Amino acid sequence: MCRKELERLETENSRNTVIVTDYKQICTQLSERLEKQQTAHREELSRIKILVKSCEACSKMFDADGKVNLPEPKIDPEKMNPKIVDLQQQVRELELELAQTKLALVESECKTQDLTHSLHAAVSEIQASKNTWFTKTLNSIKEVANTHTGKKEPKD
């Protein structure tokens, strides 16, 4: 019995060793692939940077660190269509109104949640008071009295 157990454990150990070896091999292969891809991407990025720097118009869009540096478009309010200006103002007003409505909604939801918690607390308190010894004693007395008089009252 001990030999069988030993053989089973040795078999399991050798199987686990094979699995670990396979896992290590897979990890090594994936690491190599990752390094190759990173190298290829770095080379491609360098090639693109060289192309961009060689173009006079494109090179102005990047600063010395290689970050994109696009100038802000200058908008002259005088040249804008008055309808567009009016519509933009309406959009701002509607966005403000929406924000105020959302704030009111959140406030009402908070108030509703507070009231719900208060209600649950009150219900729990009422339920707890119904289960007091005094209430149980009174109900027992009522039951005994009703049994002797022959009347049946519904329970609470």
mmCIF file of C-alpha atoms in Angstrom:
data_model
loop_
_atom_site.group_PDB
_atom_site.id
_atom_site.type_symbol
_atom_site.label_atom_id
_atom_site.label_comp_id
_atom_site.label_asym_id
_atom_site.label_seq_id
_atom_site.Cartn_x
_atom_site.Cartn_y
_atom_site.Cartn_z
ATOM 1 C CA MET A 1 0.000 0.000 0.000
ATOM 2 C CA CYS A 2 2.899 2.302 0.848
ATOM 3 C CA ARG A 3 4.595 1.425 -2.475
ATOM 4 C CA LYS A 4 1.447 2.203 -4.432
ATOM 5 C CA GLU A 5 1.168 5.547 -2.721
ATOM 6 C CA LEU A 6 4.853 6.239 -3.342
ATOM 7 C CA GLU A 7 4.476 5.312 -7.029
ATOM 8 C CA ARG A 8 1.404 7.509 -7.341
ATOM 9 C CA LEU A 9 3.215 10.461 -5.764
ATOM 10 C CA GLU A 10 6.286 9.914 -7.954
ATOM 11 C CA THR A 11 4.079 9.835 -11.055
ATOM 12 C CA GLU A 12 2.287 12.978 -9.933
ATOM 13 C CA ASN A 13 5.620 14.645 -9.161
ATOM 14 C CA SER A 14 7.046 13.806 -12.593
ATOM 15 C CA ARG A 15 3.845 15.060 -14.261
ATOM 16 C CA ASN A 16 4.069 18.320 -12.277
ATOM 17 C CA THR A 17 7.736 18.655 -13.239
ATOM 18 C CA VAL A 18 6.822 18.310 -16.919
ATOM 19 C CA ILE A 19 4.089 20.918 -16.524
ATOM 20 C CA VAL A 20 6.487 23.354 -14.829
ATOM 21 C CA THR A 21 9.093 22.789 -17.561
ATOM 22 C CA ASP A 22 6.499 23.408 -20.283
ATOM 23 C CA TYR A 23 5.319 26.529 -18.478
ATOM 24 C CA LYS A 24 8.861 27.885 -18.252
ATOM 25 C CA GLN A 25 9.416 27.172 -21.946
ATOM 26 C CA ILE A 26 6.197 28.956 -22.894
ATOM 27 C CA CYS A 27 7.129 31.960 -20.720
ATOM 28 C CA THR A 28 10.568 32.112 -22.333
ATOM 29 C CA GLN A 29 9.054 31.998 -25.827
ATOM 30 C CA LEU A 30 6.554 34.722 -24.961
ATOM 31 C CA SER A 31 9.302 36.896 -23.475
ATOM 32 C CA GLU A 32 11.360 36.521 -26.647
ATOM 33 C CA ARG A 33 8.367 37.407 -28.817
ATOM 34 C CA LEU A 34 7.643 40.433 -26.649
ATOM 35 C CA GLU A 35 11.231 41.657 -26.899
ATOM 36 C CA LYS A 36 11.192 41.215 -30.690
ATOM 37 C CA GLN A 37 7.930 43.141 -31.007
ATOM 38 C CA GLN A 38 9.160 45.920 -28.738
ATOM 39 C CA THR A 39 12.344 46.233 -30.790
ATOM 40 C CA ALA A 40 10.351 46.296 -34.027
ATOM 41 C CA HIS A 41 8.018 48.971 -32.651
ATOM 42 C CA ARG A 42 10.929 51.110 -31.427
ATOM 43 C CA GLU A 43 12.513 50.892 -34.878
ATOM 44 C CA GLU A 44 9.221 51.795 -36.559
ATOM 45 C CA LEU A 45 8.738 54.733 -34.189
ATOM 46 C CA SER A 46 12.261 55.978 -34.897
ATOM 47 C CA ARG A 47 11.634 55.708 -38.633
ATOM 48 C CA ILE A 48 8.382 57.682 -38.323
ATOM 49 C CA LYS A 49 10.084 60.357 -36.186
ATOM 50 C CA ILE A 50 12.782 60.777 -38.823
ATOM 51 C CA LEU A 51 10.112 61.154 -41.521
ATOM 52 C CA VAL A 52 8.195 63.715 -39.459
ATOM 53 C CA LYS A 53 11.332 65.727 -38.646
ATOM 54 C CA SER A 54 12.278 65.821 -42.313
ATOM 55 C CA CYS A 55 8.920 67.400 -43.194
ATOM 56 C CA GLU A 56 8.920 71.143 -42.488
ATOM 57 C CA ALA A 57 5.167 71.418 -41.872
ATOM 58 C CA CYS A 58 5.018 68.294 -39.705
ATOM 59 C CA SER A 59 8.068 69.101 -37.591
ATOM 60 C CA LYS A 60 6.362 72.274 -36.315
ATOM 61 C CA MET A 61 3.686 70.140 -34.657
ATOM 62 C CA PHE A 62 6.160 68.509 -32.253
ATOM 63 C CA ASP A 63 8.251 70.048 -29.493
ATOM 64 C CA ALA A 64 11.830 69.091 -28.609
ATOM 65 C CA ASP A 65 10.643 66.148 -26.456
ATOM 66 C CA GLY A 66 8.669 64.702 -29.338
ATOM 67 C CA LYS A 67 5.297 65.543 -27.811
ATOM 68 C CA VAL A 68 2.494 66.857 -30.005
ATOM 69 C CA ASN A 69 2.318 70.631 -29.832
ATOM 70 C CA LEU A 70 -0.709 71.775 -31.819
ATOM 71 C CA PRO A 71 -1.479 75.495 -31.691
ATOM 72 C CA GLU A 72 -4.923 76.463 -30.436
ATOM 73 C CA PRO A 73 -7.121 77.655 -33.262
ATOM 74 C CA LYS A 74 -7.723 81.378 -32.948
ATOM 75 C CA ILE A 75 -11.387 82.230 -33.238
ATOM 76 C CA ASP A 76 -12.370 85.799 -33.925
ATOM 77 C CA PRO A 77 -15.820 86.400 -32.402
ATOM 78 C CA GLU A 78 -16.471 89.084 -34.983
ATOM 79 C CA LYS A 79 -16.125 86.599 -37.837
ATOM 80 C CA MET A 80 -18.351 83.954 -36.277
ATOM 81 C CA ASN A 81 -21.880 83.475 -37.451
ATOM 82 C CA PRO A 82 -24.264 85.107 -34.920
ATOM 83 C CA LYS A 83 -26.563 82.071 -35.090
ATOM 84 C CA ILE A 84 -23.685 79.847 -33.987
ATOM 85 C CA VAL A 85 -22.880 82.199 -31.099
ATOM 86 C CA ASP A 86 -26.558 82.172 -30.034
ATOM 87 C CA LEU A 87 -26.727 78.398 -30.284
ATOM 88 C CA GLN A 88 -23.541 78.010 -28.242
ATOM 89 C CA GLN A 89 -25.038 80.276 -25.573
ATOM 90 C CA GLN A 90 -28.220 78.174 -25.548
ATOM 91 C CA VAL A 91 -26.140 75.012 -25.197
ATOM 92 C CA ARG A 92 -24.293 76.517 -22.205
ATOM 93 C CA GLU A 93 -27.604 77.528 -20.597
ATOM 94 C CA LEU A 94 -29.091 74.074 -21.183
ATOM 95 C CA GLU A 95 -25.970 72.412 -19.758
ATOM 96 C CA LEU A 96 -26.250 74.601 -16.656
ATOM 97 C CA GLU A 97 -29.947 73.779 -16.304
ATOM 98 C CA LEU A 98 -29.176 70.065 -16.712
ATOM 99 C CA ALA A 99 -26.497 70.245 -14.028
ATOM 100 C CA GLN A 100 -28.927 71.980 -11.657
ATOM 101 C CA THR A 101 -31.612 69.379 -12.378
ATOM 102 C CA LYS A 102 -29.164 66.547 -11.738
ATOM 103 C CA LEU A 103 -28.150 68.174 -8.460
ATOM 104 C CA ALA A 104 -31.801 68.466 -7.427
ATOM 105 C CA LEU A 105 -32.347 64.810 -8.366
ATOM 106 C CA VAL A 106 -29.410 63.682 -6.252
ATOM 107 C CA GLU A 107 -30.622 65.777 -3.320
ATOM 108 C CA SER A 108 -34.119 64.287 -3.575
ATOM 109 C CA GLU A 109 -32.688 60.762 -3.800
ATOM 110 C CA CYS A 110 -30.641 61.416 -0.657
ATOM 111 C CA LYS A 111 -33.702 62.720 1.144
ATOM 112 C CA THR A 112 -35.713 59.701 -0.003
ATOM 113 C CA GLN A 113 -32.984 57.382 1.233
ATOM 114 C CA ASP A 114 -32.903 59.158 4.619
ATOM 115 C CA LEU A 115 -36.687 58.851 4.912
ATOM 116 C CA THR A 116 -36.516 55.171 3.942
ATOM 117 C CA HIS A 117 -33.924 54.530 6.634
ATOM 118 C CA SER A 118 -36.070 56.376 9.178
ATOM 119 C CA LEU A 119 -39.097 54.357 8.151
ATOM 120 C CA HIS A 120 -37.227 51.071 8.480
ATOM 121 C CA ALA A 121 -35.928 52.112 11.891
ATOM 122 C CA ALA A 122 -39.455 53.013 13.031
ATOM 123 C CA VAL A 123 -40.863 49.732 11.714
ATOM 124 C CA SER A 124 -38.129 47.803 13.501
ATOM 125 C CA GLU A 125 -38.831 49.703 16.699
ATOM 126 C CA ILE A 126 -42.563 48.993 16.433
ATOM 127 C CA GLN A 127 -41.866 45.335 15.695
ATOM 128 C CA ALA A 128 -39.554 45.132 18.701
ATOM 129 C CA SER A 129 -42.139 46.762 20.947
ATOM 130 C CA LYS A 130 -44.748 44.215 19.838
ATOM 131 C CA ASN A 131 -42.524 41.425 21.065
ATOM 132 C CA THR A 132 -42.084 42.738 24.604
ATOM 133 C CA TRP A 133 -42.979 40.560 27.583
ATOM 134 C CA PHE A 134 -45.758 42.975 28.539
ATOM 135 C CA THR A 135 -47.505 42.592 25.187
ATOM 136 C CA LYS A 136 -47.133 38.821 25.315
ATOM 137 C CA THR A 137 -48.551 38.741 28.853
ATOM 138 C CA LEU A 138 -51.564 40.869 27.849
ATOM 139 C CA ASN A 139 -52.201 38.660 24.832
ATOM 140 C CA SER A 140 -52.040 35.571 27.039
ATOM 141 C CA ILE A 141 -54.516 37.103 29.508
ATOM 142 C CA LYS A 142 -56.847 38.047 26.644
ATOM 143 C CA GLU A 143 -56.642 34.529 25.283
ATOM 144 C CA VAL A 144 -57.465 32.974 28.639
ATOM 145 C CA ALA A 145 -60.309 35.413 29.195
ATOM 146 C CA ASN A 146 -61.695 34.754 25.717
ATOM 147 C CA THR A 147 -61.454 31.014 26.219
ATOM 148 C CA HIS A 148 -63.492 31.251 29.429
ATOM 149 C CA THR A 149 -66.131 33.495 27.889
ATOM 150 C CA GLY A 150 -66.268 31.561 24.651
ATOM 151 C CA LYS A 151 -65.327 34.517 22.431
ATOM 152 C CA LYS A 152 -62.487 34.393 19.983
ATOM 153 C CA GLU A 153 -60.664 37.657 19.140
ATOM 154 C CA PRO A 154 -58.284 37.890 16.271
ATOM 155 C CA LYS A 155 -54.635 38.208 17.228
ATOM 156 C CA ASP A 156 -52.568 41.282 16.316
#
